[in-house]
Short mmCIF file of C-alpha atoms in Angstrom, two decimals:
data_model
loop_
_atom_site.label_atom_id
_atom_site.label_comp_id
_atom_site.label_asym_id
_atom_site.label_seq_id
_atom_site.Cartn_x
_atom_site.Cartn_y
_atom_site.Cartn_z
CA UNK A 1 45.55 20.30 30.20
CA UNK A 2 45.96 17.06 27.86
CA UNK A 3 43.95 18.11 23.89
CA UNK A 4 41.18 15.94 23.04
CA UNK A 5 38.90 15.50 19.79
CA UNK A 6 35.77 14.95 19.92
CA UNK A 7 33.69 11.95 17.92
CA UNK A 8 29.71 12.83 17.27
CA UNK A 9 27.15 10.34 16.25
CA UNK A 10 23.90 10.79 14.91
CA UNK A 11 22.27 8.14 15.22
CA UNK A 12 18.67 8.06 12.96
CA UNK A 13 18.64 11.88 13.49
CA UNK A 14 17.88 12.03 16.97
CA UNK A 15 16.40 15.05 18.18
CA UNK A 16 18.65 14.93 21.52
CA UNK A 17 21.83 14.87 19.13
CA UNK A 18 23.19 18.24 19.98
CA UNK A 19 22.78 18.88 23.34
CA UNK A 20 24.23 14.84 23.90
CA UNK A 21 27.08 16.63 21.50
CA UNK A 22 27.99 20.29 23.91
CA UNK A 23 27.41 18.22 27.10
CA UNK A 24 30.02 16.15 25.93
CA UNK A 25 32.65 18.94 25.46
CA UNK A 26 31.19 20.16 29.03
CA UNK A 27 32.72 16.97 30.20
CA UNK A 28 35.58 17.07 28.95
CA UNK A 29 36.34 20.41 29.87
CA UNK A 30 35.65 19.36 34.01
CA UNK A 31 37.88 16.38 32.91
CA UNK A 32 40.20 18.92 32.43
CA UNK A 33 40.64 18.77 28.95
CA UNK A 34 41.15 21.05 25.90
CA UNK A 35 38.54 19.86 22.86
CA UNK A 36 40.98 21.08 19.29
CA UNK A 37 38.41 19.36 16.66
CA UNK A 38 36.14 17.63 16.72
CA UNK A 39 33.93 14.85 14.31
CA UNK A 40 30.57 13.56 13.64
CA UNK A 41 29.30 11.44 11.45
CA UNK A 42 25.53 10.61 10.79
CA UNK A 43 24.27 6.80 10.47
CA UNK A 44 21.63 4.39 11.00
CA UNK A 45 22.58 2.43 12.26
CA UNK A 46 25.89 1.47 14.70
CA UNK A 47 28.68 -1.01 13.84
CA UNK A 48 28.73 -3.41 15.81
CA UNK A 49 32.62 -3.27 15.64
CA UNK A 50 33.74 0.52 15.47
CA UNK A 51 31.05 2.05 15.86
CA UNK A 52 31.10 4.74 13.12
CA UNK A 53 32.00 2.92 9.91
CA UNK A 54 35.89 2.60 9.13
CA UNK A 55 35.33 4.98 6.72
CA UNK A 56 34.81 7.76 9.66
CA UNK A 57 38.14 6.37 11.42
CA UNK A 58 40.20 6.77 9.67
CA UNK A 59 39.16 9.84 9.01
CA UNK A 60 39.05 10.66 13.01
CA UNK A 61 42.91 8.93 13.59
CA UNK A 62 44.42 11.67 10.55
CA UNK A 63 42.68 14.67 12.45
CA UNK A 64 43.17 12.89 15.70
CA UNK A 65 47.62 12.73 14.32
CA UNK A 66 46.83 16.43 12.49
CA UNK A 67 45.72 18.24 15.22
CA UNK A 68 48.21 16.31 17.91
CA UNK A 69 45.09 15.46 20.25
CA UNK A 70 46.69 13.14 23.91
CA UNK A 71 42.76 11.41 23.69
CA UNK A 72 40.03 10.72 21.82
CA UNK A 73 37.00 10.45 22.96
CA UNK A 74 33.31 8.80 21.46
CA UNK A 75 29.18 10.55 23.32
CA UNK A 76 28.64 7.26 23.98
CA UNK A 77 29.56 3.73 25.76
CA UNK A 78 31.90 1.66 24.36
CA UNK A 79 31.98 -2.27 24.01
CA UNK A 80 35.26 -3.41 25.05
CA UNK A 81 35.38 -5.06 21.90
CA UNK A 82 34.83 -1.40 19.98
CA UNK A 83 37.25 0.09 22.15
CA UNK A 84 40.11 -2.63 21.34
CA UNK A 85 39.59 -2.16 17.90
CA UNK A 86 39.05 2.22 17.86
CA UNK A 87 42.53 2.06 19.74
CA UNK A 88 43.97 -0.38 17.28
CA UNK A 89 43.15 1.40 14.15
CA UNK A 90 43.52 5.22 15.87
CA UNK A 91 46.10 4.58 17.46
CA UNK A 92 45.32 7.23 19.95
CA UNK A 93 44.35 6.56 23.65
CA UNK A 94 40.15 5.45 23.44
CA UNK A 95 37.21 7.10 26.81
CA UNK A 96 34.21 6.95 25.87
CA UNK A 97 31.30 9.48 27.14
CA UNK A 98 30.52 7.38 30.78
CA UNK A 99 34.39 7.14 31.36
CA UNK A 100 34.62 10.55 31.67
CA UNK A 101 31.44 10.54 33.60
CA UNK A 102 32.95 8.72 35.93
CA UNK A 103 36.13 10.55 35.49
CA UNK A 104 33.95 13.37 36.90
CA UNK A 105 31.86 11.75 39.65
CA UNK A 106 35.20 10.35 41.55
CA UNK A 107 37.13 13.55 41.49
CA UNK A 108 33.42 15.59 43.64
CA UNK A 109 32.57 12.93 45.81
CA UNK A 110 32.84 14.01 48.81
CA UNK A 111 31.65 11.08 51.73
CA UNK A 112 32.50 8.43 52.39
CA UNK A 113 29.10 6.80 50.23
CA UNK A 114 29.80 8.40 47.74
CA UNK A 115 33.47 7.49 47.48
CA UNK A 116 31.97 3.93 47.09
CA UNK A 117 29.01 4.64 44.29
CA UNK A 118 31.87 5.53 42.66
CA UNK A 119 33.65 3.00 42.69
CA UNK A 120 31.80 -0.01 42.85
CA UNK A 121 31.05 1.63 38.94
CA UNK A 122 33.27 2.65 38.21
CA UNK A 123 34.87 -1.70 38.86
CA UNK A 124 31.89 -2.47 36.63
CA UNK A 125 32.32 -0.64 34.15
CA UNK A 126 36.57 -1.56 33.88
CA UNK A 127 35.96 -5.26 34.49
CA UNK A 128 34.54 -6.64 30.61
CA UNK A 129 36.68 -3.59 29.04
CA UNK A 130 40.30 -4.70 30.96
CA UNK A 131 39.29 -8.23 29.47
CA UNK A 132 38.73 -6.48 26.15
CA UNK A 133 41.72 -4.20 25.83
CA UNK A 134 44.15 -7.13 26.17
CA UNK A 135 45.72 -9.90 24.60
CA UNK A 136 43.60 -13.05 24.79
CA UNK A 137 44.48 -15.46 27.38
CA UNK A 138 46.39 -18.04 26.75
CA UNK A 139 44.23 -22.07 26.58
CA UNK A 140 44.03 -23.74 30.38
CA UNK A 141 44.45 -27.32 29.68
CA UNK A 142 41.57 -29.75 30.88
CA UNK A 143 43.06 -30.94 34.24
CA UNK A 144 40.12 -30.42 36.95
CA UNK A 145 40.47 -28.58 40.74
CA UNK A 146 43.43 -27.45 42.23
CA UNK A 147 46.15 -29.12 40.00
CA UNK A 148 44.44 -27.05 36.77
CA UNK A 149 46.81 -26.53 34.37
CA UNK A 150 47.64 -22.67 34.02
CA UNK A 151 49.08 -23.38 30.65
CA UNK A 152 51.94 -21.15 29.46
CA UNK A 153 51.30 -18.75 32.41
CA UNK A 154 48.17 -16.84 33.79
CA UNK A 155 48.64 -13.66 32.53
CA UNK A 156 48.46 -10.79 34.57
CA UNK A 157 45.09 -8.92 33.05
CA UNK A 158 43.93 -12.77 35.22
CA UNK A 159 45.39 -11.64 37.60
CA UNK A 160 44.59 -7.74 37.14
CA UNK A 161 40.85 -8.57 37.11
CA UNK A 162 40.54 -11.20 40.22
CA UNK A 163 42.64 -8.51 42.20
CA UNK A 164 39.12 -6.15 40.19
CA UNK A 165 36.77 -8.22 40.87
CA UNK A 166 38.22 -8.89 44.39
CA UNK A 167 37.84 -5.59 45.62
CA UNK A 168 34.50 -4.58 43.70
CA UNK A 169 33.04 -7.29 46.51
CA UNK A 170 34.96 -5.48 49.41
CA UNK A 171 33.24 -2.41 48.52
CA UNK A 172 30.25 -3.78 48.01
CA UNK A 173 29.67 -5.15 50.66
CA UNK A 174 31.24 -1.96 51.97
CA UNK A 175 28.76 -0.05 50.86
CA UNK A 176 26.03 -2.82 51.88
CA UNK A 177 26.49 -1.14 55.18
CA UNK A 178 27.21 1.85 54.75
CA UNK A 179 23.57 2.40 52.49
CA UNK A 180 21.59 0.30 56.02
CA UNK A 181 22.78 2.24 58.63
CA UNK A 182 21.54 5.54 55.77
CA UNK A 183 18.45 3.77 55.44
CA UNK A 184 18.04 3.89 59.86
CA UNK A 185 18.36 7.39 58.91
CA UNK A 186 15.23 7.77 56.44
CA UNK A 187 12.98 5.30 58.19
CA UNK A 188 13.34 8.10 61.94
CA UNK A 189 12.75 11.09 59.13
CA UNK A 190 9.38 9.23 58.41
CA UNK A 191 8.87 8.41 62.27
CA UNK A 192 8.97 12.30 63.24
CA UNK A 193 5.96 12.57 60.77
CA UNK A 194 7.77 15.98 59.28
CA UNK A 195 7.05 16.04 55.55
CA UNK A 196 10.10 15.46 52.69
CA UNK A 197 10.97 17.25 49.75
CA UNK A 198 13.15 16.73 47.40
CA UNK A 199 15.09 18.61 45.34
CA UNK A 200 15.77 16.69 41.74
CA UNK A 201 17.10 17.69 38.27
CA UNK A 202 19.10 17.44 35.70
CA UNK A 203 23.15 18.24 36.76
CA UNK A 204 23.45 22.45 37.17
CA UNK A 205 20.50 22.86 37.10
CA UNK A 206 21.03 25.44 40.47
CA UNK A 207 19.56 22.51 43.21
CA UNK A 208 22.21 22.99 45.67
CA UNK A 209 21.67 27.61 45.27
CA UNK A 210 17.97 27.54 45.78
CA UNK A 211 18.80 24.50 49.29
CA UNK A 212 21.28 27.14 50.08
CA UNK A 213 18.91 29.77 49.87
CA UNK A 214 16.33 28.39 51.60
CA UNK A 215 18.56 28.37 54.47
CA UNK A 216 19.45 31.84 54.81
CA UNK A 217 16.58 32.71 55.07
CA UNK A 218 14.20 29.93 55.95
CA UNK A 219 16.73 27.65 58.20
CA UNK A 220 15.42 25.60 61.46
CA UNK A 221 18.72 26.16 63.48
CA UNK A 222 20.23 30.28 62.02
CA UNK A 223 23.15 30.11 63.75
CA UNK A 224 24.37 27.66 61.92
CA UNK A 225 23.07 28.41 58.05
CA UNK A 226 26.26 28.68 56.61
CA UNK A 227 27.83 25.70 57.96
CA UNK A 228 25.06 23.26 56.87
CA UNK A 229 25.06 25.18 53.76
CA UNK A 230 27.05 22.93 50.45
CA UNK A 231 28.78 23.32 48.09
CA UNK A 232 27.35 25.65 44.65
CA UNK A 233 29.09 25.84 41.71
CA UNK A 234 28.22 26.16 38.25
CA UNK A 235 29.96 23.18 36.52
CA UNK A 236 28.19 19.93 36.38
CA UNK A 237 28.19 17.31 39.32
CA UNK A 238 29.33 19.92 41.73
CA UNK A 239 27.55 18.19 44.34
CA UNK A 240 27.19 14.46 44.50
CA UNK A 241 26.49 13.68 48.38
CA UNK A 242 22.71 14.00 49.08
CA UNK A 243 22.55 16.63 51.32
CA UNK A 244 18.83 16.71 54.55
CA UNK A 245 18.38 19.60 55.84
CA UNK A 246 14.84 21.46 58.22
CA UNK A 247 13.25 23.89 56.74
CA UNK A 248 10.90 26.36 59.08
CA UNK A 249 9.38 28.86 56.70
CA UNK A 250 7.56 31.56 59.41
CA UNK A 251 3.93 30.02 59.38
CA UNK A 252 4.73 27.69 57.50
CA UNK A 253 4.35 23.55 58.28
CA UNK A 254 9.02 23.26 58.84
CA UNK A 255 9.99 20.47 56.59
CA UNK A 256 12.83 18.15 55.45
CA UNK A 257 14.35 19.22 52.47
CA UNK A 258 16.99 17.13 50.66
CA UNK A 259 19.61 17.43 48.16
CA UNK A 260 19.87 14.61 45.39
CA UNK A 261 22.93 13.81 42.52
CA UNK A 262 22.11 15.86 39.90
CA UNK A 263 20.71 13.73 36.52
CA UNK A 264 21.91 14.05 32.52
CA UNK A 265 21.90 12.44 29.16
CA UNK A 266 23.52 9.17 28.79
CA UNK A 267 23.86 9.32 32.42
CA UNK A 268 25.25 5.48 32.35
CA UNK A 269 22.40 2.79 34.18
CA UNK A 270 25.51 1.81 36.45
CA UNK A 271 26.43 4.92 38.09
CA UNK A 272 21.83 4.46 38.47
CA UNK A 273 22.29 2.10 39.99
CA UNK A 274 25.62 2.06 42.24
CA UNK A 275 23.70 5.70 43.10
CA UNK A 276 19.66 3.84 43.80
CA UNK A 277 20.23 3.99 48.18
CA UNK A 278 20.74 7.39 47.65
CA UNK A 279 18.54 8.66 45.48
CA UNK A 280 16.23 6.88 46.87
CA UNK A 281 15.95 10.38 49.01
CA UNK A 282 13.74 10.90 46.25
CA UNK A 283 11.17 7.86 45.83
CA UNK A 284 10.46 8.68 49.33
CA UNK A 285 10.03 11.74 49.19
CA UNK A 286 5.99 13.90 50.12
CA UNK A 287 7.15 15.82 47.22
CA UNK A 288 9.76 16.53 44.37
CA UNK A 289 10.70 19.98 43.96
CA UNK A 290 11.80 19.06 40.41
CA UNK A 291 14.70 22.10 39.21
CA UNK A 292 14.55 23.66 35.84
CA UNK A 293 17.04 25.70 33.81
CA UNK A 294 14.61 27.61 32.71
CA UNK A 295 17.44 30.16 30.48
CA UNK A 296 19.04 26.94 29.21
CA UNK A 297 17.03 26.08 25.63
CA UNK A 298 17.59 22.80 25.74
CA UNK A 299 15.27 23.01 29.11
CA UNK A 300 12.49 21.11 27.77
CA UNK A 301 14.95 18.04 26.74
CA UNK A 302 16.25 18.35 30.08
CA UNK A 303 13.20 18.12 32.36
CA UNK A 304 12.76 14.55 30.33
CA UNK A 305 15.23 13.40 31.02
CA UNK A 306 14.72 13.98 34.63
CA UNK A 307 11.40 12.09 34.34
CA UNK A 308 12.75 9.48 32.12
CA UNK A 309 15.43 9.11 35.12
CA UNK A 310 12.46 9.35 37.81
CA UNK A 311 10.62 6.39 36.98
CA UNK A 312 13.47 4.30 36.10
CA UNK A 313 14.33 4.59 39.96
CA UNK A 314 9.88 4.26 40.78
CA UNK A 315 9.36 7.48 41.82
CA UNK A 316 6.65 9.09 38.08
CA UNK A 317 3.65 8.57 40.39
CA UNK A 318 5.44 11.86 43.39
CA UNK A 319 3.63 14.61 43.34
CA UNK A 320 6.20 17.40 41.64
CA UNK A 321 6.45 21.08 41.74
CA UNK A 322 8.09 22.47 38.46
CA UNK A 323 11.26 25.38 39.15
CA UNK A 324 11.55 27.51 36.65
CA UNK A 325 15.06 28.56 38.16
CA UNK A 326 17.28 31.24 36.72
CA UNK A 327 14.53 33.08 35.34
CA UNK A 328 15.46 36.18 35.47
CA UNK A 329 18.01 35.96 32.97
CA UNK A 330 15.50 35.27 30.01
CA UNK A 331 13.87 37.54 28.73
CA UNK A 332 10.28 38.76 30.63
CA UNK A 333 8.23 38.10 27.36
CA UNK A 334 9.52 34.05 28.15
CA UNK A 335 7.66 33.84 31.45
CA UNK A 336 4.00 34.22 31.95
CA UNK A 337 3.95 37.02 34.73
CA UNK A 338 5.71 39.36 36.06
CA UNK A 339 8.73 37.28 38.12
CA UNK A 340 8.36 35.66 40.20
CA UNK A 341 5.54 33.40 38.12
CA UNK A 342 3.45 31.00 39.81
CA UNK A 343 1.41 28.44 38.30
CA UNK A 344 -1.05 25.45 39.86
CA UNK A 345 1.83 23.24 39.69
CA UNK A 346 4.73 25.85 38.74
CA UNK A 347 7.03 28.76 39.94
CA UNK A 348 9.48 30.89 36.98
CA UNK A 349 11.70 32.17 40.35
CA UNK A 350 15.91 32.83 41.00
CA UNK A 351 17.19 30.82 43.96
CA UNK A 352 20.16 33.35 43.00
CA UNK A 353 18.01 36.09 43.77
CA UNK A 354 15.97 34.76 46.26
CA UNK A 355 13.02 35.94 43.42
CA UNK A 356 10.25 34.21 44.74
CA UNK A 357 11.22 31.92 47.41
CA UNK A 358 8.51 33.15 48.78
CA UNK A 359 6.12 32.17 46.98
CA UNK A 360 7.48 28.49 46.39
CA UNK A 361 6.94 28.05 49.89
CA UNK A 362 3.23 28.42 49.36
CA UNK A 363 3.20 26.30 46.60
CA UNK A 364 4.93 23.97 48.36
CA UNK A 365 2.20 24.12 50.95
CA UNK A 366 -0.69 24.28 48.69
CA UNK A 367 0.77 20.74 47.48
CA UNK A 368 1.28 19.03 50.99
CA UNK A 369 -2.79 21.04 52.63
CA UNK A 370 -4.49 17.66 51.43
CA UNK A 371 -2.86 16.10 54.64
CA UNK A 372 -3.40 18.34 56.96
CA UNK A 373 -6.51 19.88 59.15
CA UNK A 374 -6.47 23.31 60.63
CA UNK A 375 -8.27 23.25 64.03
CA UNK A 376 -8.72 24.57 67.63
CA UNK A 377 -8.11 22.43 70.20
CA UNK A 378 -8.31 22.49 73.87
CA UNK A 379 -5.03 20.70 76.07
CA UNK A 380 -5.20 20.60 79.92
CA UNK A 381 -1.43 21.16 81.19
CA UNK A 382 -1.18 17.96 81.94
CA UNK A 383 -0.47 16.86 79.25
CA UNK A 384 2.57 19.77 78.29
CA UNK A 385 4.24 17.17 76.24
CA UNK A 386 1.13 16.92 73.22
CA UNK A 387 1.99 20.53 73.31
CA UNK A 388 4.86 20.56 72.57
CA UNK A 389 5.10 17.75 69.94
CA UNK A 390 2.78 19.73 67.79
CA UNK A 391 4.98 23.29 68.58
CA UNK A 392 7.23 21.11 66.67
CA UNK A 393 5.37 18.64 63.95
CA UNK A 394 2.57 21.26 63.77
CA UNK A 395 1.80 25.24 62.35
CA UNK A 396 0.92 26.95 65.54
CA UNK A 397 -1.57 29.92 64.73
CA UNK A 398 -2.46 31.41 68.12
CA UNK A 399 -1.45 30.10 71.89
CA UNK A 400 -3.78 31.22 74.70
CA UNK A 401 -3.33 30.17 78.53
CA UNK A 402 -6.12 29.60 79.88
CA UNK A 403 -7.42 28.19 83.38
CA UNK A 404 -8.78 25.33 81.77
CA UNK A 405 -5.98 24.62 79.18
CA UNK A 406 -4.15 25.67 76.76
CA UNK A 407 -6.03 27.52 73.83
CA UNK A 408 -4.48 26.25 70.44
CA UNK A 409 -5.39 27.89 66.78
CA UNK A 410 -3.10 25.01 64.43
CA UNK A 411 -2.89 22.87 61.94
CA UNK A 412 -1.75 19.55 62.10
CA UNK A 413 -1.31 16.11 60.13
CA UNK A 414 -4.77 14.59 58.81
CA UNK A 415 -2.70 11.31 61.47
CA UNK A 416 -3.02 13.94 64.69
CA UNK A 417 -5.62 15.85 64.40
CA UNK A 418 -7.68 12.15 64.78
CA UNK A 419 -4.86 11.41 67.40
CA UNK A 420 -6.02 14.85 69.26
CA UNK A 421 -9.02 14.34 68.07
CA UNK A 422 -10.55 14.36 71.97
CA UNK A 423 -8.52 18.21 72.89
CA UNK A 424 -10.96 19.76 70.15
CA UNK A 425 -12.66 22.80 70.05
CA UNK A 426 -15.91 24.34 68.87
#
């Protein structure tokens, strides 16, 4: 296990500084690093050449030597120039927050799409820093075309850069094909008319645990519920692949529930771009379940980060239910009422203990109510397709087989209400 020295910068007494440094410690642990020391500096402005002041650079160098660390990790994204300068001055391998996140994503990715997304983000981040880490290229001659003078010889760096650029182009092309397939699947789900609910929130807030609990209690195919579960583990970014499952609670509308990649403070922008097709699940949802780790002292900051990321994705206009998860771990004095506690747009619950699951379903149903109508229908036996459709896409409260047709009391989508209006009876 590598020994790491963390370097944190508190710019203008930022309120989120402690949260960011705590997360950096967790990111290092997720990369199998042992944090043996932390160096901090309060800054009023960023040093262009080193990020931190030159005096603090010497302090980091001395601390790194005294602790005999293998790597120095900065809680900021470093520019190519800063990376090169720090490497030269400190004499130890230098990593930044973005590199750690990319490394974790590379380890966790399972599907072909997730692996491509991570690799695109990694290459985008690496290319300019590859140039910054090595000696400058030799000056090229003034001739033009294929016969141009390459000077003293093309450096290995230039060859590496061309290989990476070619690979990046190939990955982007393949990712575009995979994204188009996902878009087709998304279109088919939209055409099914089934409500779409997306789990969003901070990494390790319990989104996968909530999905698995839904499958346990309301999985559409109970015999296959275990196989459809996703990995849940107490770690950052345990799951990266977007998973969509059909949830069918008794006497409630069935819906499609998708689990998306978790957010984190200072999530690299190019990583958000790379995962844009995956995060479209959140953008096109009817309702967002914003899962919050209520037991974390920084949960309010985590909500703010999630809401900011949703705004970047263009998903900030979608109705949100705030799911305050892990509420069983906090004092009852910090909860509005005894668990499960429900307000108009939020619920305090525990997905792990399955406390509040039925209440959450009712809250979802209430949010969806504007798009649905209750009615009674008398459908002739000749139109069995209508009966099958409503059994699949509506909540059927009562079914009676009469001489003149099939009597149904249903709660259906507004579009279906108007489509089958000819069968509606008092």
